[in-house]
Tab-separated table of C-alpha atoms in Angstrom:
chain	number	residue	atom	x	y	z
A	10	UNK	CA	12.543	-8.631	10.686
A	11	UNK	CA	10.858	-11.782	9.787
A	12	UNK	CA	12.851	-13.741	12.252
A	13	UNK	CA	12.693	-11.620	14.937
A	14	UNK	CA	8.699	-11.334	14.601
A	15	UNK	CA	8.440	-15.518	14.534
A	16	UNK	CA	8.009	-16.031	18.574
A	17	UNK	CA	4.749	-13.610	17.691
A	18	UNK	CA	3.422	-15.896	15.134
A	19	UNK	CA	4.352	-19.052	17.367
A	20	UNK	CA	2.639	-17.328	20.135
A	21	UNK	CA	-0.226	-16.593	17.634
A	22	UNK	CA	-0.252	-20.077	17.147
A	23	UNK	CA	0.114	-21.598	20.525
A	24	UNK	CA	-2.989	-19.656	21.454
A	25	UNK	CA	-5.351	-20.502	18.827
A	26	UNK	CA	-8.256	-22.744	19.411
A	27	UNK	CA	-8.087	-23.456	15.447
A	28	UNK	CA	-4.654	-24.820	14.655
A	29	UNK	CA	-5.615	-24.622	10.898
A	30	UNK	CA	-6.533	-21.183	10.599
A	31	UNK	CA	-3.466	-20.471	12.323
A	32	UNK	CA	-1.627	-21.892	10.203
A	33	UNK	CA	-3.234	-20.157	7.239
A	34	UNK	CA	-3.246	-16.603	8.572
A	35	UNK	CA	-0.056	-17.074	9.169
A	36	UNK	CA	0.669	-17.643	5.965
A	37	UNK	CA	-1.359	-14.598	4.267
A	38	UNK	CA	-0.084	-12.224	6.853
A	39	UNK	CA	3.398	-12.853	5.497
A	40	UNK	CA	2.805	-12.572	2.373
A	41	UNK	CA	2.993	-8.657	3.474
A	42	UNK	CA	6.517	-8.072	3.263
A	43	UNK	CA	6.933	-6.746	-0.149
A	44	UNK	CA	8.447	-3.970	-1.420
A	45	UNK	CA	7.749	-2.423	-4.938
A	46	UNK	CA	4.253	-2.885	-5.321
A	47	UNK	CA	2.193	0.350	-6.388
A	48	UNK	CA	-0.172	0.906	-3.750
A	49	UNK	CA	1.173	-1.452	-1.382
A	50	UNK	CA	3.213	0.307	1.904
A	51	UNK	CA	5.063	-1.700	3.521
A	52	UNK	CA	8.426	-0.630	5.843
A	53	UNK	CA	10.180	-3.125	7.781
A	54	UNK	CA	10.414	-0.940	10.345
A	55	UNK	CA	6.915	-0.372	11.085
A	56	UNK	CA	5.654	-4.222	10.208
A	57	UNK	CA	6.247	-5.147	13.664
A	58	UNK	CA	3.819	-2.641	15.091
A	59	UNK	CA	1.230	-4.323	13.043
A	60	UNK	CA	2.067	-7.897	12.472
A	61	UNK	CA	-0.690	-8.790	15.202
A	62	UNK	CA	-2.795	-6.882	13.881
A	63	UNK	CA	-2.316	-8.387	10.372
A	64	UNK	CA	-2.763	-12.175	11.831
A	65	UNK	CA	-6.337	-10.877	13.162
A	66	UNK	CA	-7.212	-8.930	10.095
A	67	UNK	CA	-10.580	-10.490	7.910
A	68	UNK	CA	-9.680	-13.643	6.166
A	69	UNK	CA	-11.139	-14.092	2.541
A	70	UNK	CA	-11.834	-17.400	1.807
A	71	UNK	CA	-13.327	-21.138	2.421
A	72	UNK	CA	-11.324	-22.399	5.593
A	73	UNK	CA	-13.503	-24.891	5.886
A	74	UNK	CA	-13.114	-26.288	1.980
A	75	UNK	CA	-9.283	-25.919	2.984
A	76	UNK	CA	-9.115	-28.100	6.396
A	77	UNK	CA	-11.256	-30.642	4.017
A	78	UNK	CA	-8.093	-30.502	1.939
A	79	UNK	CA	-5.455	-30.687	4.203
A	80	UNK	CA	-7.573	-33.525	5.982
A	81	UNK	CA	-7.529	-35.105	2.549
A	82	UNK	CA	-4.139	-34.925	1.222
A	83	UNK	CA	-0.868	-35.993	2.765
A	84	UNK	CA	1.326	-34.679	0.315
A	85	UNK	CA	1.677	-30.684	-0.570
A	86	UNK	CA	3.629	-29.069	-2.976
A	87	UNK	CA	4.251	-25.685	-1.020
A	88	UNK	CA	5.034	-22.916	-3.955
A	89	UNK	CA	7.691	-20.001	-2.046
A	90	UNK	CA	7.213	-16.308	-2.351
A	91	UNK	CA	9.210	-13.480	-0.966
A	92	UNK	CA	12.463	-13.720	0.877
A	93	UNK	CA	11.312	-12.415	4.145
A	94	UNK	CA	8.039	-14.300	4.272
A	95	UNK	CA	9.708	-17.710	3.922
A	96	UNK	CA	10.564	-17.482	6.931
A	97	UNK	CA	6.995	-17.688	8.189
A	98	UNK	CA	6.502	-20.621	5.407
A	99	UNK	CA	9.208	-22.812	7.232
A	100	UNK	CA	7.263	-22.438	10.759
A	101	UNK	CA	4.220	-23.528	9.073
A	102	UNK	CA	5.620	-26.308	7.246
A	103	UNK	CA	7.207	-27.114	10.204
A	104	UNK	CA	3.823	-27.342	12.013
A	105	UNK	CA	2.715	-29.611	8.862
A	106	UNK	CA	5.281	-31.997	9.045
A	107	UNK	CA	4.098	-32.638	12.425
A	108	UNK	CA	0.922	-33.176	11.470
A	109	UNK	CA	1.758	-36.142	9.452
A	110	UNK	CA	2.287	-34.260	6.067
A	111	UNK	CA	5.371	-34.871	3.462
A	112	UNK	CA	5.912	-31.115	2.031
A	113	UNK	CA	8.319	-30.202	-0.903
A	114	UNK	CA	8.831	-26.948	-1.237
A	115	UNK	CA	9.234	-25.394	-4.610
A	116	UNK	CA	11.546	-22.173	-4.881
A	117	UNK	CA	13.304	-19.698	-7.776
A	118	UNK	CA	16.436	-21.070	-9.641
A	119	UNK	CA	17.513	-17.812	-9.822
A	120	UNK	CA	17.117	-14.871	-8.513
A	121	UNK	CA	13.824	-12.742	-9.112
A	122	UNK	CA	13.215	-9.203	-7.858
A	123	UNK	CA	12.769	-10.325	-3.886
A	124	UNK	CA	11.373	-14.136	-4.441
A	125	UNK	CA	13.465	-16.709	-2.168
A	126	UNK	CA	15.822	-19.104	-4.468
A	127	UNK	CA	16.733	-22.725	-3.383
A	128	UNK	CA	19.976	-22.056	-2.755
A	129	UNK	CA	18.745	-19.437	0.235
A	130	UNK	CA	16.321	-21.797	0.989
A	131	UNK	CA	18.409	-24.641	1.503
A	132	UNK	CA	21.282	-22.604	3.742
A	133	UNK	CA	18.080	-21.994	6.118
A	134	UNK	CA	16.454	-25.418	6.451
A	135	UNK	CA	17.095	-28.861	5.530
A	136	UNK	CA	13.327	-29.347	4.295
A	137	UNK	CA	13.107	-30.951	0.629
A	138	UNK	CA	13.276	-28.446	-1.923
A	139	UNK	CA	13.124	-28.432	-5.690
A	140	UNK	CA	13.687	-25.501	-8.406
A	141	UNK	CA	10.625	-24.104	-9.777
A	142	UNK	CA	12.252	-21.813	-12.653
A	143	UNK	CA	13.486	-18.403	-13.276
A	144	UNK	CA	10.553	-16.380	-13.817
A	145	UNK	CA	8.135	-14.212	-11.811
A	146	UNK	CA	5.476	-17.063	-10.639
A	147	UNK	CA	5.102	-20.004	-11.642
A	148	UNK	CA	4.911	-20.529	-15.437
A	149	UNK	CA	4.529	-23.523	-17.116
A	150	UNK	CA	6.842	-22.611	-19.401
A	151	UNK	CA	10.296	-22.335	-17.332
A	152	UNK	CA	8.563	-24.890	-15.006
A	153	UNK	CA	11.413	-27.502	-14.759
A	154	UNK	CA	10.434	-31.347	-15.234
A	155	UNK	CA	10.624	-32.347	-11.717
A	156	UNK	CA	8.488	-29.383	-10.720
A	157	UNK	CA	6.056	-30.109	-13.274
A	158	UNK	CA	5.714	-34.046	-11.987
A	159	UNK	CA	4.696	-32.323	-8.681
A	160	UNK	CA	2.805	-30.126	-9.934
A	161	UNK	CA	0.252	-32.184	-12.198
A	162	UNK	CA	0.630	-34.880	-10.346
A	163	UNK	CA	-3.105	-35.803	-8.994
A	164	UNK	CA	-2.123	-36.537	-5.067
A	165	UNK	CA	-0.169	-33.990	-4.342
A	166	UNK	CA	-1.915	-30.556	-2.728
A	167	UNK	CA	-0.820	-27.013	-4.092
A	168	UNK	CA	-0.287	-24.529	-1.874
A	169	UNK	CA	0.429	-21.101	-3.817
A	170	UNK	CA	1.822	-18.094	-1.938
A	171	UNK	CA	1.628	-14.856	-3.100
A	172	UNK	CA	0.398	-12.921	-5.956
A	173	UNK	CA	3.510	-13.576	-8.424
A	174	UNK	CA	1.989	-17.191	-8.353
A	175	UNK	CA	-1.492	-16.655	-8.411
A	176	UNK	CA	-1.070	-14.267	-11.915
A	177	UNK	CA	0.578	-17.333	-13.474
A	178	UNK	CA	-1.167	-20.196	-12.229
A	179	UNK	CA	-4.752	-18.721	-12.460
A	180	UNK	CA	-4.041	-19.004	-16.366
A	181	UNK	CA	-3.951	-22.839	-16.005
A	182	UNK	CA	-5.932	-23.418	-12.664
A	183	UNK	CA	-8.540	-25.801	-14.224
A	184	UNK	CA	-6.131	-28.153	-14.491
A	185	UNK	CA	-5.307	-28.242	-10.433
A	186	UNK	CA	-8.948	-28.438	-9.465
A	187	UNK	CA	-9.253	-29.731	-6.409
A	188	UNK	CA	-6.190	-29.365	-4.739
A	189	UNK	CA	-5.007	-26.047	-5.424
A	190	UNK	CA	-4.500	-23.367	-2.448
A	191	UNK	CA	-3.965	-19.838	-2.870
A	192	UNK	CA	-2.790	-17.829	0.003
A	193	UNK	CA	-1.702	-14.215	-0.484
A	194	UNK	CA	-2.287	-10.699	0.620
A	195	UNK	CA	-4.426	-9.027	-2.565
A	196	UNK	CA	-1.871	-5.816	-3.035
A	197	UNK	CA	-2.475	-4.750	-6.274
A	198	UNK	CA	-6.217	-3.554	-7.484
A	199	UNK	CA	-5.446	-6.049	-10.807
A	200	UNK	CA	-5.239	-9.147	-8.322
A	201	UNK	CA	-7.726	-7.802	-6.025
A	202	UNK	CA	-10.302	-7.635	-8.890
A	203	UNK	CA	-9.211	-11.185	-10.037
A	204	UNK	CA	-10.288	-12.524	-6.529
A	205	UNK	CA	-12.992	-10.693	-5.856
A	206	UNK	CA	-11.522	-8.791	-2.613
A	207	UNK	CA	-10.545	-5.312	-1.683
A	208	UNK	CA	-7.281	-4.859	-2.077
A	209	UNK	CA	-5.140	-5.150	0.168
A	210	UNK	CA	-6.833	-8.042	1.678
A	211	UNK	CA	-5.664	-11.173	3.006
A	212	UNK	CA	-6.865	-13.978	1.128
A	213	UNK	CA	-7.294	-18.147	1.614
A	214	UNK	CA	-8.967	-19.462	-1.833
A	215	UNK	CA	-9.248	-23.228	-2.548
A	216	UNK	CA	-9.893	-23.601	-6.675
C-alpha cells in the first residue's frame, strides 16, 4: 500500500511551495498506518482514499522552530516506526540527503509488534542504518552503545517517529533539548493528552 501510494506523496511534494513542510507532513501522515491501536481505524484498503487528504490535514506544531533546526544541523539521527510507513521515511530521507544532510537511521533489532527491523530496512535501501534495541520505542535501557553515541551525542538532530518513541523518549527528553523532533499521528487519547492535541492529530513538536 505504502509503495503504491509514494508517486502521491512525491507529487505532494513536487507541488509544494514549502519543501520543508512537505517533507514533514509527509512524515506525520505516515505515521497512520497502524493497526492495533484502540481508537485508531485504519484499513489498508481504504488509506488510499484518504492519504491526500491526510497530507492536507492541520499540522500541530512549530514548523518554523523545525526548518531553524534542520537549517542548523547537518547530521540527523532519524528514529523508524512502523513497517509500512518506512517507506515514506526513505523518500524523505532521500529528499534530505539531497539537501546536504548525513542521516542514520535507527531501526528494531528484532522484531516488535509492526515496527520495521534493520534487517527489512537494509533489504530496501542501502541508507546507513544502526540497531536501536528490542523494545517498543526507544528505551534507554535496551538502547545499544552505538545508538546511544548517536543519540546523546550534541550535533546530531533527533528525529522521532511515531508514538512508540515519543512514550519512551519523553521520559528522558530534557536531555535532547534542542535537537529533538517528534513527528507522529496522536492515536491514542494517553499520547494525545501528553501533547496537548486531539487525538488523532497529526503532530510536528520540536523539544
Amino acid at each position: 500500500v505504502a509503495r503504491d501510494l509514494l508517486p502521491l506523496a512525491g507529487e505532494f511534494y513536487e507541488k509544494a511551495e514549502d519543501k520543508i513542510e512537505a517533507l514533514i507532513r509527509i512524515a506525520a501522515a505516515a505515521n497512520s498506518m497502524e493497526f492495533g491501536v484502540k481508537g485508531h481505524d485504519y484499513d489498508n484498503s481504504s488509506f488510499a482514499g484518504v492519504f491526500w487528504d491526510t497530507l492536507n490535514e492541520r499540522l500541530y506544531g512549530d514548523l518554523k522552530e523545525i526548518k531553524r533546526r534542520l537549517e542548523r544541523f547537518d547530521r540527523i539521527f532519524y528514529l523508524t516506526d512502523n513497517n509500512g510507513e518506512v517507506v515514506f521515511d526513505l523518500y524523505i530521507i532521500d529528499r534530505l540527503e539531497e539537501m546536504g544532510k548525513r542521516i542514520v537511521v535507527g531501526s528494531k533489532s528484532e522484531p516488535v509488534l509492526n515496527d520495521v527491523t534493520l534487517p527489512e530496512l537494509k533489504a530496501m535501501s542501502r541508507i546507513e542504518a544502526i540497531a536501536t534495541g528490542d523494545v517498543v520505542g526507544t528505551a534507554l535501557e535496551a538502547l545499544a552503545d552505538e545508538a546511544r553515541s548517536l543519540l546523546f551525542d550534541p550535533s546530531w538532530l533527533i528525529i522521532s517517529k511515531g508514538m512508540g518513541n515519543y512514550e519512551t523518549i519523553s521520559e528522558y527528553q530534557e536531555m535532547l533539548a534542542g535537537r529533538l523532533i517528534y513527528i507522529m499521528r496522536a492515536k491514542c487519547e494517553p499520547v494525545a493528552t501528553a501533547v496537548a492535541v486531539p487525538r488523532g492529530s497529526l503532530v510536528a513538536r520540536p523539544v
